[in-house]
Every structure is written in structure tokens, then in C-alpha cells.
């Protein structure tokens, strides 16, 4: 099965340079998610805010805590 290319250049840029790992506090372990499905996890407004911060910053790891139940980390590749 071939991989479908993204039409959105921001999503492609995030996927090219970062691994997105999230953890639900009440569950055990972490899960990976792609930038295309990130909106389903946090919503459109937070997606734009997080992507903007990650792309403009120069750090290797970004951590976002949402409502003390969801922990999201962007790890630079």
C-alpha cells in the first residue's frame, strides 16, 4: 500500500521534522499520531497554535499539557 501525500504543506512539514507522541493520563503508555489526525485529538484552534509554536521555535522537544489529562510531546527527528 502506498502512502498518500498531504495536500497541506504545514502538515507535511510537521510530519517531516517531528514525531508526535501523546499520553492520556488515565491510561498506560504513549501513542503516536500524525499531524493530519492531530486536529481530531485537540481541535482546530489548538492544532494551529501548537503547530505555529513548534515550527517557529528552535527547541528539540515541545510538551503541551491539556486539561491535566492529555500530555503531548513533539520530538524533533
Short mmCIF file of the C-alpha atoms (twelve columns), coordinates in Angstrom:
data_MODEL
# 
_entry.id   MODEL 
# 
loop_
_atom_site.group_PDB 
_atom_site.id 
_atom_site.type_symbol 
_atom_site.label_atom_id 
_atom_site.label_alt_id 
_atom_site.label_comp_id 
_atom_site.label_asym_id 
_atom_site.label_seq_id 
_atom_site.Cartn_x 
_atom_site.Cartn_y 
_atom_site.Cartn_z 
_atom_site.pdbx_PDB_model_num 
ATOM 1  C CA . UNK A 1  0.000  0.000  0.000  1 
ATOM 2  C CA . UNK A 2  1.448  3.370  -0.974 1 
ATOM 3  C CA . UNK A 3  1.453  6.393  1.292  1 
ATOM 4  C CA . UNK A 4  -0.865 9.248  0.380  1 
ATOM 5  C CA . UNK A 5  0.886  12.624 0.143  1 
ATOM 6  C CA . UNK A 6  -0.557 15.535 2.079  1 
ATOM 7  C CA . UNK A 7  -2.078 18.499 0.252  1 
ATOM 8  C CA . UNK A 8  -1.323 20.745 3.222  1 
ATOM 9  C CA . UNK A 9  2.317  21.927 3.330  1 
ATOM 10 C CA . UNK A 10 2.204  22.659 7.094  1 
ATOM 11 C CA . UNK A 11 1.131  19.098 7.896  1 
ATOM 12 C CA . UNK A 12 3.835  17.760 5.593  1 
ATOM 13 C CA . UNK A 13 6.437  19.971 7.309  1 
ATOM 14 C CA . UNK A 14 5.399  18.812 10.797 1 
ATOM 15 C CA . UNK A 15 5.463  15.148 9.767  1 
ATOM 16 C CA . UNK A 16 8.854  15.589 8.093  1 
ATOM 17 C CA . UNK A 17 10.542 17.157 11.120 1 
ATOM 18 C CA . UNK A 18 8.664  15.914 14.209 1 
ATOM 19 C CA . UNK A 19 7.270  12.795 15.848 1 
ATOM 20 C CA . UNK A 20 4.083  13.494 17.805 1 
ATOM 21 C CA . UNK A 21 3.613  11.298 20.868 1 
ATOM 22 C CA . UNK A 22 0.655  11.637 23.223 1 
ATOM 23 C CA . UNK A 23 -0.341 10.122 26.540 1 
ATOM 24 C CA . UNK A 24 -3.736 10.053 28.233 1 
ATOM 25 C CA . UNK A 25 -3.103 10.344 31.966 1 
ATOM 26 C CA . UNK A 26 -5.654 7.696  32.955 1 
ATOM 27 C CA . UNK A 27 -4.172 5.134  30.517 1 
ATOM 28 C CA . UNK A 28 -0.835 3.367  30.474 1 
ATOM 29 C CA . UNK A 29 1.726  4.042  27.731 1 
ATOM 30 C CA . UNK A 30 2.042  6.533  24.913 1 
ATOM 31 C CA . UNK A 31 0.737  6.571  21.356 1 
ATOM 32 C CA . UNK A 32 1.972  8.115  18.109 1 
ATOM 33 C CA . UNK A 33 -0.185 10.330 15.918 1 
ATOM 34 C CA . UNK A 34 0.367  12.065 12.597 1 
ATOM 35 C CA . UNK A 35 -0.134 15.763 12.004 1 
ATOM 36 C CA . UNK A 36 -3.162 15.066 9.805  1 
ATOM 37 C CA . UNK A 37 -5.080 13.395 12.649 1 
ATOM 38 C CA . UNK A 38 -3.870 15.848 15.308 1 
ATOM 39 C CA . UNK A 39 -6.984 18.015 14.835 1 
ATOM 40 C CA . UNK A 40 -9.184 15.091 15.942 1 
ATOM 41 C CA . UNK A 41 -7.207 14.894 19.179 1 
ATOM 42 C CA . UNK A 42 -7.114 18.579 20.255 1 
ATOM 43 C CA . UNK A 43 -9.316 20.615 17.909 1 
ATOM 44 C CA . UNK A 44 -8.577 23.115 15.155 1 
ATOM 45 C CA . UNK A 45 -7.631 26.121 17.332 1 
ATOM 46 C CA . UNK A 46 -5.082 24.268 19.470 1 
ATOM 47 C CA . UNK A 47 -3.704 22.499 16.397 1 
ATOM 48 C CA . UNK A 48 -2.892 25.816 14.729 1 
ATOM 49 C CA . UNK A 49 -1.453 27.255 17.962 1 
ATOM 50 C CA . UNK A 50 0.769  24.204 18.605 1 
ATOM 51 C CA . UNK A 51 1.993  23.862 15.004 1 
ATOM 52 C CA . UNK A 52 2.869  27.561 14.881 1 
ATOM 53 C CA . UNK A 53 4.852  27.366 18.146 1 
ATOM 54 C CA . UNK A 54 6.694  24.200 17.087 1 
ATOM 55 C CA . UNK A 55 7.615  25.473 13.616 1 
ATOM 56 C CA . UNK A 56 8.759  28.910 14.793 1 
ATOM 57 C CA . UNK A 57 10.736 27.674 17.802 1 
ATOM 58 C CA . UNK A 58 14.202 26.206 17.851 1 
ATOM 59 C CA . UNK A 59 13.814 23.600 20.569 1 
ATOM 60 C CA . UNK A 60 14.192 19.821 20.212 1 
ATOM 61 C CA . UNK A 61 11.187 18.815 22.352 1 
ATOM 62 C CA . UNK A 62 7.903  20.622 22.961 1 
ATOM 63 C CA . UNK A 63 5.457  19.455 25.623 1 
ATOM 64 C CA . UNK A 64 1.837  20.549 25.855 1 
ATOM 65 C CA . UNK A 65 -0.448 19.619 28.768 1 
ATOM 66 C CA . UNK A 66 -4.153 19.890 28.035 1 
ATOM 67 C CA . UNK A 67 -6.634 19.959 30.914 1 
ATOM 68 C CA . UNK A 68 -4.341 17.823 33.103 1 
ATOM 69 C CA . UNK A 69 -5.468 14.727 31.219 1 
ATOM 70 C CA . UNK A 70 -3.590 14.805 27.931 1 
ATOM 71 C CA . UNK A 71 0.183  15.191 27.540 1 
ATOM 72 C CA . UNK A 72 1.508  15.792 24.020 1 
ATOM 73 C CA . UNK A 73 5.182  15.852 23.046 1 
ATOM 74 C CA . UNK A 74 6.666  16.929 19.742 1 
ATOM 75 C CA . UNK A 75 10.104 15.320 19.349 1 
ATOM 76 C CA . UNK A 76 12.425 16.643 16.666 1 
ATOM 77 C CA . UNK A 77 13.734 13.965 14.290 1 
# 
